[in-house]
Short mmCIF file of C-alpha atoms and ligand atoms in Angstrom, two decimals:
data_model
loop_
_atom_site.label_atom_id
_atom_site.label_comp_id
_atom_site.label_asym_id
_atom_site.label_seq_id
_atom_site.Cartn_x
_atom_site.Cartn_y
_atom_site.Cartn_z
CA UNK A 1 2.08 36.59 14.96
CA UNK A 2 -0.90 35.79 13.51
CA UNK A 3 -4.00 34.27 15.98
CA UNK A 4 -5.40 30.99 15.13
CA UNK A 5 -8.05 30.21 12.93
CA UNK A 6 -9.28 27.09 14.69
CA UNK A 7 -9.53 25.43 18.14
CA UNK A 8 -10.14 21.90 19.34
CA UNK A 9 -13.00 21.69 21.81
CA UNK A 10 -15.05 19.62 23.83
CA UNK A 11 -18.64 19.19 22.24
CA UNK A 12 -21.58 18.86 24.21
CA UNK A 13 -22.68 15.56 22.54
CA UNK A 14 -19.12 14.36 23.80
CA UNK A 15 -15.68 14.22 21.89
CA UNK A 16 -13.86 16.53 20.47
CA UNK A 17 -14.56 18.72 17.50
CA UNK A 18 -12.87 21.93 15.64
CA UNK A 19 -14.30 25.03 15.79
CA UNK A 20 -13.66 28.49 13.90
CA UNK A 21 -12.28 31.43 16.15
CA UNK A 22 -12.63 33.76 13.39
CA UNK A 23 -14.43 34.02 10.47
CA UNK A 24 -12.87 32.42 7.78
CA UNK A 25 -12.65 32.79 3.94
CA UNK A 26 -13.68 29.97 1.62
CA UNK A 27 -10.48 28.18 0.55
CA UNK A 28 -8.21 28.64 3.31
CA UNK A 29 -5.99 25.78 4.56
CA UNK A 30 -7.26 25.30 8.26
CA UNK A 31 -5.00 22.51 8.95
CA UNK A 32 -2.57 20.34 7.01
CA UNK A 33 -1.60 16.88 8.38
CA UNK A 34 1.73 15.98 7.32
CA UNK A 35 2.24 12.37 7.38
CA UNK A 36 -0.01 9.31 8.24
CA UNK A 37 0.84 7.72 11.58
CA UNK A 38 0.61 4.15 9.84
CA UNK A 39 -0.39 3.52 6.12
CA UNK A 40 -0.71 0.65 3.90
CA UNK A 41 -0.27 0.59 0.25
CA UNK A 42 -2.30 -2.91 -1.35
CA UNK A 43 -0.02 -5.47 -2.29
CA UNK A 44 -2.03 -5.12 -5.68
CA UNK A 45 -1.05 -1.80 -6.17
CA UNK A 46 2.84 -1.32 -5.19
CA UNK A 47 4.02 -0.97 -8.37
CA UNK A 48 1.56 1.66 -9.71
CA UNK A 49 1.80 3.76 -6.75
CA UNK A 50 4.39 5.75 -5.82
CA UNK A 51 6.09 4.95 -2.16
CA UNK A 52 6.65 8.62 -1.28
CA UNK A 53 4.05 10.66 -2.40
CA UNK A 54 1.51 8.34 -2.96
CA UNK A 55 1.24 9.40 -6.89
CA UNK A 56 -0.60 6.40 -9.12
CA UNK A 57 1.03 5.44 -12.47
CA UNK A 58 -2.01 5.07 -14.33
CA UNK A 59 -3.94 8.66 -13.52
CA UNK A 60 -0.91 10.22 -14.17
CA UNK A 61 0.00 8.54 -17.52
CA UNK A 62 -1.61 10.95 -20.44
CA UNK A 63 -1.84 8.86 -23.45
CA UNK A 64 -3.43 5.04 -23.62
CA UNK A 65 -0.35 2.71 -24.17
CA UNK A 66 1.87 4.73 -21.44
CA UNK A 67 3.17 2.45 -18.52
CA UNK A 68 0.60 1.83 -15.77
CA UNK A 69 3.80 0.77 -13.40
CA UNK A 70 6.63 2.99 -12.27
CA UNK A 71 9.88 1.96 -13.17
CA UNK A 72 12.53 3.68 -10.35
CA UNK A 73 13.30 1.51 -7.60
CA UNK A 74 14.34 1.28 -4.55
CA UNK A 75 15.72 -2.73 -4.00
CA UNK A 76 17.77 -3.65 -1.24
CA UNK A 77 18.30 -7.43 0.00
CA UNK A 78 16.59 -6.78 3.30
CA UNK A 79 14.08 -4.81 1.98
CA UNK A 80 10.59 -5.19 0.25
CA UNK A 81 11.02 -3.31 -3.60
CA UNK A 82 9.39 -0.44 -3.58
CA UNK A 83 8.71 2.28 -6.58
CA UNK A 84 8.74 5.46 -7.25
CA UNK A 85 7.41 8.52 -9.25
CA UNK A 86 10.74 10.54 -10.09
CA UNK A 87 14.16 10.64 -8.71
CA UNK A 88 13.39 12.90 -5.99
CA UNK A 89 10.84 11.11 -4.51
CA UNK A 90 12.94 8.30 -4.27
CA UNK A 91 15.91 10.52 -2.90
CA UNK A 92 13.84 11.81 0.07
CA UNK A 93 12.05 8.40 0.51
CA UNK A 94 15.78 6.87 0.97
CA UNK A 95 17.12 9.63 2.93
CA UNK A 96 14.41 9.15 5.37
CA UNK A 97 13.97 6.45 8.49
CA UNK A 98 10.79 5.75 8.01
CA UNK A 99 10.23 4.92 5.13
CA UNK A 100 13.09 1.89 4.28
CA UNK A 101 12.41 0.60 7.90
CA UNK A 102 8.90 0.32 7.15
CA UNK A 103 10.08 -1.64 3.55
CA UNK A 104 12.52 -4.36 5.89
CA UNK A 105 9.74 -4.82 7.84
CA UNK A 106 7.55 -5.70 5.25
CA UNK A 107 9.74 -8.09 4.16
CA UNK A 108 9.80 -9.83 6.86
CA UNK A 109 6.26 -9.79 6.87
CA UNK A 110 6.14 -11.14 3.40
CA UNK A 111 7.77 -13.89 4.33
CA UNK A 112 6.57 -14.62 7.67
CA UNK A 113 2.96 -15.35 6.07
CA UNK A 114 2.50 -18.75 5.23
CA UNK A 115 -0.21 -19.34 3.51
CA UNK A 116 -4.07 -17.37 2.33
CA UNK A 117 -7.26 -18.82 2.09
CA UNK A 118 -10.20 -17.47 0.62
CA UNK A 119 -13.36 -15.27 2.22
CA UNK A 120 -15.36 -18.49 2.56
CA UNK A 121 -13.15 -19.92 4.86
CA UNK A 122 -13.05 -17.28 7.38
CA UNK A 123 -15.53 -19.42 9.86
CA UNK A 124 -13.38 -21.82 9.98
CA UNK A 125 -11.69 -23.61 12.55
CA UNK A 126 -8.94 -21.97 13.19
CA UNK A 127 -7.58 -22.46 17.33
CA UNK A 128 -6.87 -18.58 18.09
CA UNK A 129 -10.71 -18.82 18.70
CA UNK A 130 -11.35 -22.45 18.97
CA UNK A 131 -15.31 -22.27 19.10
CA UNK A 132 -16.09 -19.43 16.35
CA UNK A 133 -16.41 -15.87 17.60
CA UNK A 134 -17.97 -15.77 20.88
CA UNK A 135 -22.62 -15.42 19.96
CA UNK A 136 -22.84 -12.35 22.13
CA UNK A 137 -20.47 -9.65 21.84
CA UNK A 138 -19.66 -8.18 25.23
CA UNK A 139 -16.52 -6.40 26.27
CA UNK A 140 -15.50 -8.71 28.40
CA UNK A 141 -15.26 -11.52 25.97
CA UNK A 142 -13.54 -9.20 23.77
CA UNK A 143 -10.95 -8.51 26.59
CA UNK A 144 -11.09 -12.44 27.38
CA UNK A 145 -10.09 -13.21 23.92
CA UNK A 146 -7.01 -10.78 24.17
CA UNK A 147 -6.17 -12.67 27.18
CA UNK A 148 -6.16 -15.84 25.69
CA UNK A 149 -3.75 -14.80 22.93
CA UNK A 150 -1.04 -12.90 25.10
CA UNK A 151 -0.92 -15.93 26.65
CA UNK A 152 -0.34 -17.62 23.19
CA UNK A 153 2.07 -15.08 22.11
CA UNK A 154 4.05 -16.02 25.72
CA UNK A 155 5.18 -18.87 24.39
CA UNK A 156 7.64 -18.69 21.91
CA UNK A 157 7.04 -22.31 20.83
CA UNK A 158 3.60 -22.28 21.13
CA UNK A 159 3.46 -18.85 18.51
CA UNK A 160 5.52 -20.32 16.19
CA UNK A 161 3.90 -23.49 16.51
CA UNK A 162 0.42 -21.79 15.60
CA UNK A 163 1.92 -19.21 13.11
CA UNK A 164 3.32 -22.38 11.00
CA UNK A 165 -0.40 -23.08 10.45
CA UNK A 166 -1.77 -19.93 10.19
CA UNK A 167 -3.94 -19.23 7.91
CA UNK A 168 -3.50 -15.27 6.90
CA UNK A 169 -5.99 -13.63 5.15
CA UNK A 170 -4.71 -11.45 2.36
CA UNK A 171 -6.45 -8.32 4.21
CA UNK A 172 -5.23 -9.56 7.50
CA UNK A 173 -1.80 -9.36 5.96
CA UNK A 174 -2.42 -6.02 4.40
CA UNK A 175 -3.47 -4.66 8.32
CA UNK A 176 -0.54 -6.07 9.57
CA UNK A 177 1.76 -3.98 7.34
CA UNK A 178 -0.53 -0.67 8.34
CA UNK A 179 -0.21 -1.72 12.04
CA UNK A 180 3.70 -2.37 11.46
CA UNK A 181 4.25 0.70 10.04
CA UNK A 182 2.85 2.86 12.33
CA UNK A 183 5.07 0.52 15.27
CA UNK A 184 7.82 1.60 12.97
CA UNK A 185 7.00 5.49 13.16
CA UNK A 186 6.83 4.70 17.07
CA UNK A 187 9.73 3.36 17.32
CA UNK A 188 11.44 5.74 15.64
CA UNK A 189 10.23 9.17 17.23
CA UNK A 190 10.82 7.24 20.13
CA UNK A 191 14.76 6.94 19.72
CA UNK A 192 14.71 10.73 18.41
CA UNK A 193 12.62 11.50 21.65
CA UNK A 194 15.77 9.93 23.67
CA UNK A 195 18.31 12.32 21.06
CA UNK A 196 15.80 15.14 22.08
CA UNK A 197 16.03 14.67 25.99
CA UNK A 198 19.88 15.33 25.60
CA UNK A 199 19.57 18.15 23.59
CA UNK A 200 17.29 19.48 26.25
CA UNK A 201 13.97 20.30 23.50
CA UNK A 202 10.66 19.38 24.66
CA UNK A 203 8.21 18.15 21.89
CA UNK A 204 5.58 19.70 21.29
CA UNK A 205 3.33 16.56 20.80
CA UNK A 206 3.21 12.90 20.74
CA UNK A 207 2.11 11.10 17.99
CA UNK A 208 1.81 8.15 20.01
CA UNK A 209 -0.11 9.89 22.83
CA UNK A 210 -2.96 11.01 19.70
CA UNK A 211 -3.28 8.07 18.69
CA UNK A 212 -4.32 6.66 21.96
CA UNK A 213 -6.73 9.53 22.25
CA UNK A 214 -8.82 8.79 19.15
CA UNK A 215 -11.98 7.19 19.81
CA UNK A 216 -12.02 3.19 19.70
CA UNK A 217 -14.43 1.41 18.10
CA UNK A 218 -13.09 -2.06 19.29
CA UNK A 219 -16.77 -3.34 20.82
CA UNK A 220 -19.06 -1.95 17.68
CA UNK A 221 -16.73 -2.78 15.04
CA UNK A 222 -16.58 -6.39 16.31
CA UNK A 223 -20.00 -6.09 17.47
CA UNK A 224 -20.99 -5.52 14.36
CA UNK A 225 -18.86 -7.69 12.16
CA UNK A 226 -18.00 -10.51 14.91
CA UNK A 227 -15.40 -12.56 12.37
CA UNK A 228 -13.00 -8.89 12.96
CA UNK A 229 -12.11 -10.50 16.45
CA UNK A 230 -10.25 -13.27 15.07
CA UNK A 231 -8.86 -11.62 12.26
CA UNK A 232 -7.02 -8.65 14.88
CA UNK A 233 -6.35 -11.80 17.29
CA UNK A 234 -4.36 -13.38 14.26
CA UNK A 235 -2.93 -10.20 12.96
CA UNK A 236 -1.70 -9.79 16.83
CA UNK A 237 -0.14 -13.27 16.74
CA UNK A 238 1.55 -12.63 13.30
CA UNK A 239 2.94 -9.69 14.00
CA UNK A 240 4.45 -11.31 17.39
CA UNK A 241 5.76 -14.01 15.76
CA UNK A 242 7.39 -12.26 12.27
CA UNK A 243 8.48 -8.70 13.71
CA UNK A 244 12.32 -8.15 15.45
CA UNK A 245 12.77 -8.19 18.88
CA UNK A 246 13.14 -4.36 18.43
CA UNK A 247 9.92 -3.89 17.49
CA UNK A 248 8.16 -6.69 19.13
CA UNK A 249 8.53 -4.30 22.55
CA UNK A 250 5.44 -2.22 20.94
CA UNK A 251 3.28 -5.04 19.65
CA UNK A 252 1.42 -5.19 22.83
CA UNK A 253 -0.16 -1.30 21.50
CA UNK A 254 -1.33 -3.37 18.53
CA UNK A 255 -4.65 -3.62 20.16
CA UNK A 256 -5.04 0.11 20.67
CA UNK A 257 -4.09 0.96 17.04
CA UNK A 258 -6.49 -2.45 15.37
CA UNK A 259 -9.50 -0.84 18.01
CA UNK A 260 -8.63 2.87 16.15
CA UNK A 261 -8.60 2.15 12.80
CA UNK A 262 -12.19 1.62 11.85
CA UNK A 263 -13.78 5.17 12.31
CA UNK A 264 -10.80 6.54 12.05
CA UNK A 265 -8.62 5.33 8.82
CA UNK A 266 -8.95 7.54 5.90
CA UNK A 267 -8.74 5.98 2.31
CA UNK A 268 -5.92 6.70 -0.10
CA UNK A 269 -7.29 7.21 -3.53
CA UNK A 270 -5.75 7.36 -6.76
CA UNK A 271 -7.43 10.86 -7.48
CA UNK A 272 -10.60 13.41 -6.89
CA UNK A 273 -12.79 10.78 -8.91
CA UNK A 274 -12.15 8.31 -5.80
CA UNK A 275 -12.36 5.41 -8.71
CA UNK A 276 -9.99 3.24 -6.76
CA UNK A 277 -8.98 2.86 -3.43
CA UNK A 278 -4.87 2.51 -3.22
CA UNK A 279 -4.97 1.37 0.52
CA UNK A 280 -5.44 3.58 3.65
CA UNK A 281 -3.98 5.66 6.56
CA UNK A 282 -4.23 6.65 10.04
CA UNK A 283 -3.55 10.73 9.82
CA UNK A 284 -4.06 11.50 13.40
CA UNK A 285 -4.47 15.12 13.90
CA UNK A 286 -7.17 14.81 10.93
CA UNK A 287 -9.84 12.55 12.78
CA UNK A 288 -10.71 15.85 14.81
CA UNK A 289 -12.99 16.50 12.33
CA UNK A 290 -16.39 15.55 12.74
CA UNK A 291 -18.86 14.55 10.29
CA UNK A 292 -21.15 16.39 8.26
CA UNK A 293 -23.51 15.51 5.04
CA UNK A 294 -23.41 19.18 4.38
CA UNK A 295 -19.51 19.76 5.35
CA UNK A 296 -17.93 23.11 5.66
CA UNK A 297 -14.17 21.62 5.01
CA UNK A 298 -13.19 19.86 1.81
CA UNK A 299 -10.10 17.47 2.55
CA UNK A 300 -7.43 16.48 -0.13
CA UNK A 301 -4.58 13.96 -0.26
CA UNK A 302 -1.44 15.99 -1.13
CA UNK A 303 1.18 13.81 -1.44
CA UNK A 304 1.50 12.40 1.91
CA UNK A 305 -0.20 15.39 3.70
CA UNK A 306 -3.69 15.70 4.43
CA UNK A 307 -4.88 19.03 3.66
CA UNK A 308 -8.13 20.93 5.11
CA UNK A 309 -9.56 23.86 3.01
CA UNK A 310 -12.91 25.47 4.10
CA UNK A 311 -15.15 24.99 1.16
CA UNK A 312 -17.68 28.25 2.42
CA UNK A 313 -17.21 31.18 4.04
CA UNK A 314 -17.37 30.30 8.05
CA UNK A 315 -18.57 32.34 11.04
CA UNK A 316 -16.94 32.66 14.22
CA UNK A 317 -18.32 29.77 16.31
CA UNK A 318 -19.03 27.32 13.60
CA UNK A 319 -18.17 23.79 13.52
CA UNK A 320 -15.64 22.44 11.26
CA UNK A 321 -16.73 19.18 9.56
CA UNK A 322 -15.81 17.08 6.61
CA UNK A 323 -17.80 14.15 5.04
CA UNK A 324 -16.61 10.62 5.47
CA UNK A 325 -18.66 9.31 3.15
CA UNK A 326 -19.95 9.75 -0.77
CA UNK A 327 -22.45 13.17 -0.21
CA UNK A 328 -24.52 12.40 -3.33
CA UNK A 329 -26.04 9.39 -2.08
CA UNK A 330 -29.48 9.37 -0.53
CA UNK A 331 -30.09 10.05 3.00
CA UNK A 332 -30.59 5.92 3.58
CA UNK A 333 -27.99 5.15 2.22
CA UNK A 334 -25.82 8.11 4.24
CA UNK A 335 -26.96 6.72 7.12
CA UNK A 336 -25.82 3.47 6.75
CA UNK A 337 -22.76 3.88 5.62
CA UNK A 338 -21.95 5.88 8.61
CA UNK A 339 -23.52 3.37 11.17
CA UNK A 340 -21.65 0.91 9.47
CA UNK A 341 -18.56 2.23 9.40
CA UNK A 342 -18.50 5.15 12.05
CA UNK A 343 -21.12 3.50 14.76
CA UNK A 344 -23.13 6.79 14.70
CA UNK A 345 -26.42 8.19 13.49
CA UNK A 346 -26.04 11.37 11.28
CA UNK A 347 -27.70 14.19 12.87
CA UNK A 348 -26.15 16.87 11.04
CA UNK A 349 -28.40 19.46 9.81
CA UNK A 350 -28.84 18.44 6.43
CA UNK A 351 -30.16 14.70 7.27
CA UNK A 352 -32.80 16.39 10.03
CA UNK A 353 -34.00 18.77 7.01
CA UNK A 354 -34.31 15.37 4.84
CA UNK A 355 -35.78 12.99 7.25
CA UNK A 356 -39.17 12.68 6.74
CA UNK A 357 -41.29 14.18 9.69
CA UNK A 358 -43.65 12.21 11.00
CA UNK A 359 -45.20 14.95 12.75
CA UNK A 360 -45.38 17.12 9.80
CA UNK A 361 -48.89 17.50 8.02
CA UNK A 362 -48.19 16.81 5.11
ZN1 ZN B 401 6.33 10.31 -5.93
ZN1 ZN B 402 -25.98 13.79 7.89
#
């Protein structure tokens, strides 16, 4: 057998962090994540990315002219259309669960939204937070708003009463499909849990139960970007009001998974040149990774997998890190893309080199 490269620890500066156990060669796969937990695919982009591996029609396509759009389908009446790359992604995409009971519930979805407005509107009245979002952000208004809408949602009259005059957001819409799908994947190794109790096989690990273990960012995402409350409050309702009863059951973990995804979501990009962002995805296992401007781990998008590849040579004892962010920027503007998007300062070793030193002479 051979031993393990890598182990999840506790860090002293809290959470959780992967560490090398032996010394590792540059390029080595450390850890490959296989699937996201919930994804989303812009509506923009459906037909120019492929719904199985994630392939984009127009970085694939060689000469100027060729099609920017796939053309194999998958259509069913109760299902969104989705497309495809080749023939066999669309055989394994239809021979899966997932994946077609993620496209029914998107249709639903699509035509449970009523109506978009634009950006400028978002301060508007709307009566899921009658007086605007609440002028200081404290947890407990954030909990008291969540209050106030499961007691919305408890009212079947009263939802669909408020959901006819909804006004989603085309982003809100596009986080309710992530936040559906990864219900769907719930539900679903869920069932094949109960199948797996019979057969007498004990998983080895819970999906569901990582999820919950990632680190929200509920209070400093809203915190920091108060008009976020409304928009997961109306997402909530939304999803309430347009999912099946089936599903419905697991809306209530909606909040856990809208509090996760900031900090945690990784982008899914048409290619290394990152020119466009297709949508994003929660790949559990791969927010273990901590942060650093000078990482040690390179990750890349293959297919639907997530793979890790050290990018040195790495000592026993090291920390594993990738970079969230874009590397070549300047240490400013590192640091506030992180704050802004991960809640933390940088202190990796590469931003203490760079900081300027006010105790240094010179
Ligand atoms: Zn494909
Ligand atoms: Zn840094």
């Amino acid at each position: 057998m051979t031993r393990p490269l890598i182990d999840l620890r506790t860090t002293p500066h809290g959470g959780r962090s992967l560490f090398a156990i032996q010394p590792i060669a540059r390029g080595t796969v450390i850890f490959a994540c296989e699937v996201p937990f919930g994804h989303v695919i812009y509506k923009d982009y459906r037909r120019e990315v492929c719904a199985q591996c994630f392939a984009y029609a127009a970085s694939t396509s060689r000469n100027i002219g060729d099609p920017r759009t796939w053309s194999i389908r998958s259509c069913r009446a109760t299902a969104e259309t989705v497309w495809f790359c080749t023939d066999e992604c669309k055989v394994i995409w239809e021979s899966g669960v997932i994946g077609p009971l993620i496209a029914d519930v998107n249709a639903l979805l699509g035509k449970g939204k009523i109506a978009t407005r634009s950006k400028s509107a978002r301060d508007g009245y709307d009566p899921i937070l009658p007086n605007g979002p609440p002028a200081q952000i404290t947890q407990d208004c954030i909990d008291q708003a969540w209050v106030d809408v499961e007691d919305l949602v408890s009212s079947r009259a009263r939802l669909s009463s408020y959901c006819s005059t909804m006004n989603l957001e085309d982003m809100e819409l596009e986080i309710s499909r992530l936040v559906a799908s990864a219900i769907v994947q719930r539900y679903v190794f869920d069932h094949r849990l109960a199948n797996l109790a019979v057969s007498s096989i004990i998983p080895t690990s819970d999906p569901w139960a990582e999820v919950l273990d990632l680190q929200s960012s509920e209070l400093s995402n809203v915190s920091l970007r108060p008009y976020i409350l409304a928009a997961h409050l109306r997402v909530y309702a939304f999803l309430c009001h347009s999912l099946p009863k089936h599903l419905r059951l697991y809306v209530p973990t909606a909040r856990n998974i809208l509090a996760r995804d900031t900090g945690n979501a990784f982008g899914i990009w048409d290619g290394d040149s990152r020119d466009e962002m297709l949508g994003w995805g929660l790949w559990v296992g791969a927010s273990y990774f901590n942060h650093s401007c000078c990482p040690n781990v390179e990750k890349t998008r293959v297919g639907r997998a997530m793979h890790f590849t050290t990018s040195r040579s790495v000592e026993i004892g090291e920390e594993l890190c990738i970079s969230y962010i874009d590397t070549n920027q300047s240490i400013t503007q590192r640091k506030q893309d992180l704050e802004n998007s991960w809640f933390f300062t940088c202190q990796c070793q590469r931003c203490q080199s760079e900081e300027p030193d006010e105790a240094s002479p010179h």
